[in-house]
Coordinates of C-alpha atoms in Angstrom, one line a residue:
X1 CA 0.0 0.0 0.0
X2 CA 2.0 2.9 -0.9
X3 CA 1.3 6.3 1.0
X4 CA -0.3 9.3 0.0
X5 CA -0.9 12.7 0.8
X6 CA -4.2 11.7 2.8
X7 CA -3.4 9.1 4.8
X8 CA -1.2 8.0 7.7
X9 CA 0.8 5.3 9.9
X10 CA -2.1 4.0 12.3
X11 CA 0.3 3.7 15.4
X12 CA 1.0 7.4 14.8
X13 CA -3.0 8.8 14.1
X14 CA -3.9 6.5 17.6
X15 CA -1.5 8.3 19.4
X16 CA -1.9 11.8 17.9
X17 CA -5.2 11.5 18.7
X18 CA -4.7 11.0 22.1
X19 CA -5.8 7.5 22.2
X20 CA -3.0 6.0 23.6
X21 CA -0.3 8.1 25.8
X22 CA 3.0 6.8 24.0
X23 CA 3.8 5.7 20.0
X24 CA 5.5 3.0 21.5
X25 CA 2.6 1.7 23.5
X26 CA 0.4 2.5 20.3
X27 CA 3.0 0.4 17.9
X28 CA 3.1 -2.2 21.1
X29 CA -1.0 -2.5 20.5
X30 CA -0.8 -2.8 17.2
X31 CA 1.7 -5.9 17.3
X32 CA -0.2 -7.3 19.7
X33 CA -3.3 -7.5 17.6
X34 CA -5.8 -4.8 19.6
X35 CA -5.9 -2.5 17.4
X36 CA -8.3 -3.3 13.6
X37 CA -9.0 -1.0 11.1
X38 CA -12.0 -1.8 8.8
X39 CA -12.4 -5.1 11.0
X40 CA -8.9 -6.2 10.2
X41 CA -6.2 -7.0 11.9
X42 CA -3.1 -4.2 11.4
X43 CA 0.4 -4.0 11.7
X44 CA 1.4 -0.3 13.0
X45 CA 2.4 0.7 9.5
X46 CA -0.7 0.4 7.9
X47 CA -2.3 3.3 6.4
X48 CA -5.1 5.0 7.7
X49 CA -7.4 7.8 5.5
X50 CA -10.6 9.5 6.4
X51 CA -13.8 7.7 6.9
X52 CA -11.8 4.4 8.3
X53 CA -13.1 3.2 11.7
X54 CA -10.2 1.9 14.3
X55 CA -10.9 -0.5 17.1
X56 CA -8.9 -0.2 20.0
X57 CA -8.8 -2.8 22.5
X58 CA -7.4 -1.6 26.4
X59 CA -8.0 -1.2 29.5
X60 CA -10.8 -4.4 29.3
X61 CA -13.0 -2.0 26.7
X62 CA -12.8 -1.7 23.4
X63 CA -13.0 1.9 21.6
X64 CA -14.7 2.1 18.4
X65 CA -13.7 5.9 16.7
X66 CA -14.2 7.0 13.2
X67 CA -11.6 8.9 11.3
X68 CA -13.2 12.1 10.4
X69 CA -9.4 13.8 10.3
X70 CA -6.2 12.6 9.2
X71 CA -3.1 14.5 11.7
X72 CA 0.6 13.7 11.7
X73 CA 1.8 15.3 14.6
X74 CA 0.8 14.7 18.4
X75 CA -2.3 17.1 18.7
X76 CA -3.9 18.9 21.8
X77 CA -6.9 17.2 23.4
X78 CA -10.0 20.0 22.2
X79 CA -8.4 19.1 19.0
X80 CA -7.9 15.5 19.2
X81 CA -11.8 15.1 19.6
X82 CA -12.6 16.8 16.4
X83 CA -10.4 14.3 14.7
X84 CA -12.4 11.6 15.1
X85 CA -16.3 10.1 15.8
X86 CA -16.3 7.9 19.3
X87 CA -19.0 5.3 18.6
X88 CA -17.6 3.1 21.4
X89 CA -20.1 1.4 23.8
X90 CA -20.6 3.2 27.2
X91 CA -17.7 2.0 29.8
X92 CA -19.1 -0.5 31.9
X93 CA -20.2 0.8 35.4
X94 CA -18.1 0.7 38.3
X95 CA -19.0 -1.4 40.7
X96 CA -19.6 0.1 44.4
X97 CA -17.9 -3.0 46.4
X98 CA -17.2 -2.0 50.3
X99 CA -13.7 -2.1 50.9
X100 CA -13.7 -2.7 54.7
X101 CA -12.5 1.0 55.7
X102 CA -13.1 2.7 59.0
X103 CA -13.0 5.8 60.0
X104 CA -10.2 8.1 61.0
X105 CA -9.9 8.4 64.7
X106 CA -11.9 5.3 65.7
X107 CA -8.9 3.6 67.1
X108 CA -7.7 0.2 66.7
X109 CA -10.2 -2.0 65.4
X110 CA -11.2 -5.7 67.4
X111 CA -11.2 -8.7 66.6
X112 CA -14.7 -8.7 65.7
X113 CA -14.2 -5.3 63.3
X114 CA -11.0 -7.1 62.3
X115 CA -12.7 -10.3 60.9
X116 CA -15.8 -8.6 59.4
X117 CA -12.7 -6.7 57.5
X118 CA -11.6 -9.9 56.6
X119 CA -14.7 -11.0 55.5
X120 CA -15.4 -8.1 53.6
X121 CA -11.9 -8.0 51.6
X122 CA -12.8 -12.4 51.3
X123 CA -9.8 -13.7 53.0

């Protein structure tokens, strides 16, 4: 695929874009297989043009964006979102577990606070 004037490495446009923090980690995604571009697989040199969608795979989600914007250089964040469409799924909700925390100045917890801690954390 030879390059043109409207199109880009994809390691590059994911992390121009702000979708990844480093080029490295965006080449290192790439390699790895997380990252498609029209549903296939891509190496980090692959070219990417306007209108392509990229999936991203991290974090345990997957990001679906559209390119609406081709950039070559590392681009500031109100800018970033106007270089692409996010039609990823909404993250899925955190879930509100207890984590066995007391309050400051209550002292040293008993045995009793100590194994409902315990319990809590499921040791």
């Amino acid at each position: 695929m030879a390059p043109d004037e409207g199109s880009v490495r994809v390691d590059s446009w994911v992390w121009s874009v702000r979708l990844t923090k480093t080029r490295s980690l965006a080449a290192a995604a790439c390699r790895a297989g997380h990252v498609r571009v029209n549903g296939e697989r891509v190496k980090p040199a692959h070219a990417v043009r306007a209108g392509d969608e990229v999936r991203l795979r991290q974090d345990g989600r997957e990001r679906v964006v559209v390119v609406s914007q081709v950039v070559r250089k590392r681009v500031g964040a109100p800018v970033a979102a106007e270089c692409f469409v996010d039609n990823s799924p909404p993250a899925p909700p955190q879930s509100g577990a207890p984590t066995g925390e007391r309050d400051r100045g209550t002292g040293r917890p008993t045995k009793r606070d100590r194994r409902d801690i315990e319990q809590l954390r499921g040791w």
